[in-house]
GROMACS .gro file of C-alpha atoms in nm:
model
   92
    1MET     CA    1  -5.239  -5.264  -3.760
    2THR     CA    2  -5.265  -5.177  -4.128
    3ALA     CA    3  -5.636  -5.116  -4.083
    4GLN     CA    4  -5.556  -4.852  -3.821
    5ILE     CA    5  -5.312  -4.676  -4.054
    6ILE     CA    6  -5.560  -4.673  -4.342
    7ALA     CA    7  -5.849  -4.561  -4.120
    8ARG     CA    8  -5.650  -4.276  -3.967
    9THR     CA    9  -5.795  -3.941  -4.067
   10ARG     CA   10  -5.595  -3.647  -4.182
   11PRO     CA   11  -5.537  -3.382  -3.915
   12ASP     CA   12  -5.723  -3.055  -3.945
   13THR     CA   13  -5.528  -2.824  -4.177
   14ALA     CA   14  -5.742  -2.512  -4.130
   15GLY     CA   15  -5.509  -2.362  -3.867
   16THR     CA   16  -5.183  -2.457  -4.040
   17GLU     CA   17  -5.209  -2.191  -4.312
   18ASP     CA   18  -5.225  -1.916  -4.054
   19ALA     CA   19  -4.945  -2.076  -3.854
   20ASN     CA   20  -4.727  -2.105  -4.165
   21ARG     CA   21  -4.793  -1.741  -4.254
   22ARG     CA   22  -4.700  -1.626  -3.902
   23LEU     CA   23  -4.386  -1.842  -3.903
   24GLY     CA   24  -4.282  -1.700  -4.242
   25ALA     CA   25  -4.336  -1.344  -4.121
   26HIS     CA   26  -4.138  -1.414  -3.804
   27LEU     CA   27  -3.846  -1.569  -3.995
   28LEU     CA   28  -3.840  -1.280  -4.243
   29GLU     CA   29  -3.828  -1.033  -3.955
   30VAL     CA   30  -3.542  -1.222  -3.788
   31VAL     CA   31  -3.342  -1.239  -4.114
   32ARG     CA   32  -3.389  -0.867  -4.183
   33ARG     CA   33  -3.291  -0.778  -3.828
   34GLN     CA   34  -2.974  -0.991  -3.852
   35ASP     CA   35  -2.886  -0.847  -4.195
   36ALA     CA   36  -2.922  -0.493  -4.061
   37ALA     CA   37  -2.676  -0.576  -3.783
   38ILE     CA   38  -2.401  -0.664  -4.035
   39PRO     CA   39  -2.187  -0.366  -4.148
   40ALA     CA   40  -2.244  -0.281  -4.516
   41ASP     CA   41  -1.883  -0.352  -4.618
   42ARG     CA   42  -1.899  -0.698  -4.458
   43ARG     CA   43  -2.238  -0.796  -4.604
   44ALA     CA   44  -2.226  -1.066  -4.872
   45PRO     CA   45  -2.377  -0.974  -5.208
   46ARG     CA   46  -2.694  -1.173  -5.277
   47THR     CA   47  -2.788  -1.070  -5.628
   48VAL     CA   48  -2.593  -1.068  -5.954
   49ALA     CA   49  -2.620  -0.689  -5.969
   50GLN     CA   50  -2.465  -0.657  -5.622
   51MET     CA   51  -2.185  -0.899  -5.719
   52ARG     CA   52  -2.108  -0.712  -6.041
   53ALA     CA   53  -2.105  -0.377  -5.861
   54ARG     CA   54  -1.865  -0.512  -5.599
   55LEU     CA   55  -1.634  -0.661  -5.864
   56ALA     CA   56  -1.635  -0.337  -6.066
   57ALA     CA   57  -1.550  -0.134  -5.756
   58ALA     CA   58  -1.270  -0.373  -5.664
   59ALA     CA   59  -1.125  -0.364  -6.015
   60GLN     CA   60  -1.120   0.017  -6.031
   61GLY     CA   61  -0.820   0.063  -5.804
   62ASP     CA   62  -0.628  -0.254  -5.886
   63VAL     CA   63  -0.561  -0.217  -6.259
   64CYS     CA   64  -0.220  -0.081  -6.358
   65PRO     CA   65  -0.270   0.226  -6.582
   66ILE     CA   66   0.029   0.133  -6.800
   67CYS     CA   67  -0.004  -0.238  -6.870
   68GLU     CA   68  -0.374  -0.271  -6.778
   69TYR     CA   69  -0.321  -0.589  -6.575
   70TRP     CA   70  -0.446  -0.634  -6.221
   71GLN     CA   71  -0.100  -0.739  -6.113
   72CYS     CA   72   0.147  -0.502  -6.276
   73ARG     CA   73   0.361  -0.665  -6.543
   74CYS     CA   74   0.539  -0.352  -6.661
   75GLY     CA   75   0.879  -0.494  -6.562
   76GLN     CA   76   0.823  -0.804  -6.775
   77ALA     CA   77   0.874  -0.687  -7.135
   78SER     CA   78   0.780  -1.026  -7.282
   79THR     CA   79   0.430  -1.021  -7.132
   80ALA     CA   80   0.345  -0.655  -7.199
   81PRO     CA   81   0.083  -0.594  -7.470
   82ALA     CA   82   0.235  -0.562  -7.818
   83SER     CA   83   0.079  -0.222  -7.885
   84ARG     CA   84   0.258  -0.076  -7.583
   85THR     CA   85   0.607  -0.211  -7.670
   86ALA     CA   86   0.611  -0.160  -8.048
   87PRO     CA   87   0.837   0.127  -8.163
   88ARG     CA   88   0.670   0.428  -8.322
   89ALA     CA   89   0.688   0.473  -8.697
   90GLY     CA   90   0.970   0.713  -8.791
   91ALA     CA   91   1.144   0.679  -8.457
   92VAL     CA   92   1.515   0.608  -8.480
   0.00000   0.00000   0.00000
């Protein structure tokens, strides 16, 4: 039996390169078609640039203009930044 395994020839690989190329093209077409069917706001970011752009857009509307935290802490005087709570010089 081991002689049969050793004597076995390798299958012809001339047609596999073309088959692999066609399979790759087909899979790429299917992926692009499926991606196009997903609404833009529901599409997951795939690159770091897309992730950063999405995070920057999300952070734009969430930051409190007074305390500059994403979740407003204006009512908590102990956690507000020191520069915002310090009294002005000359103020009585």
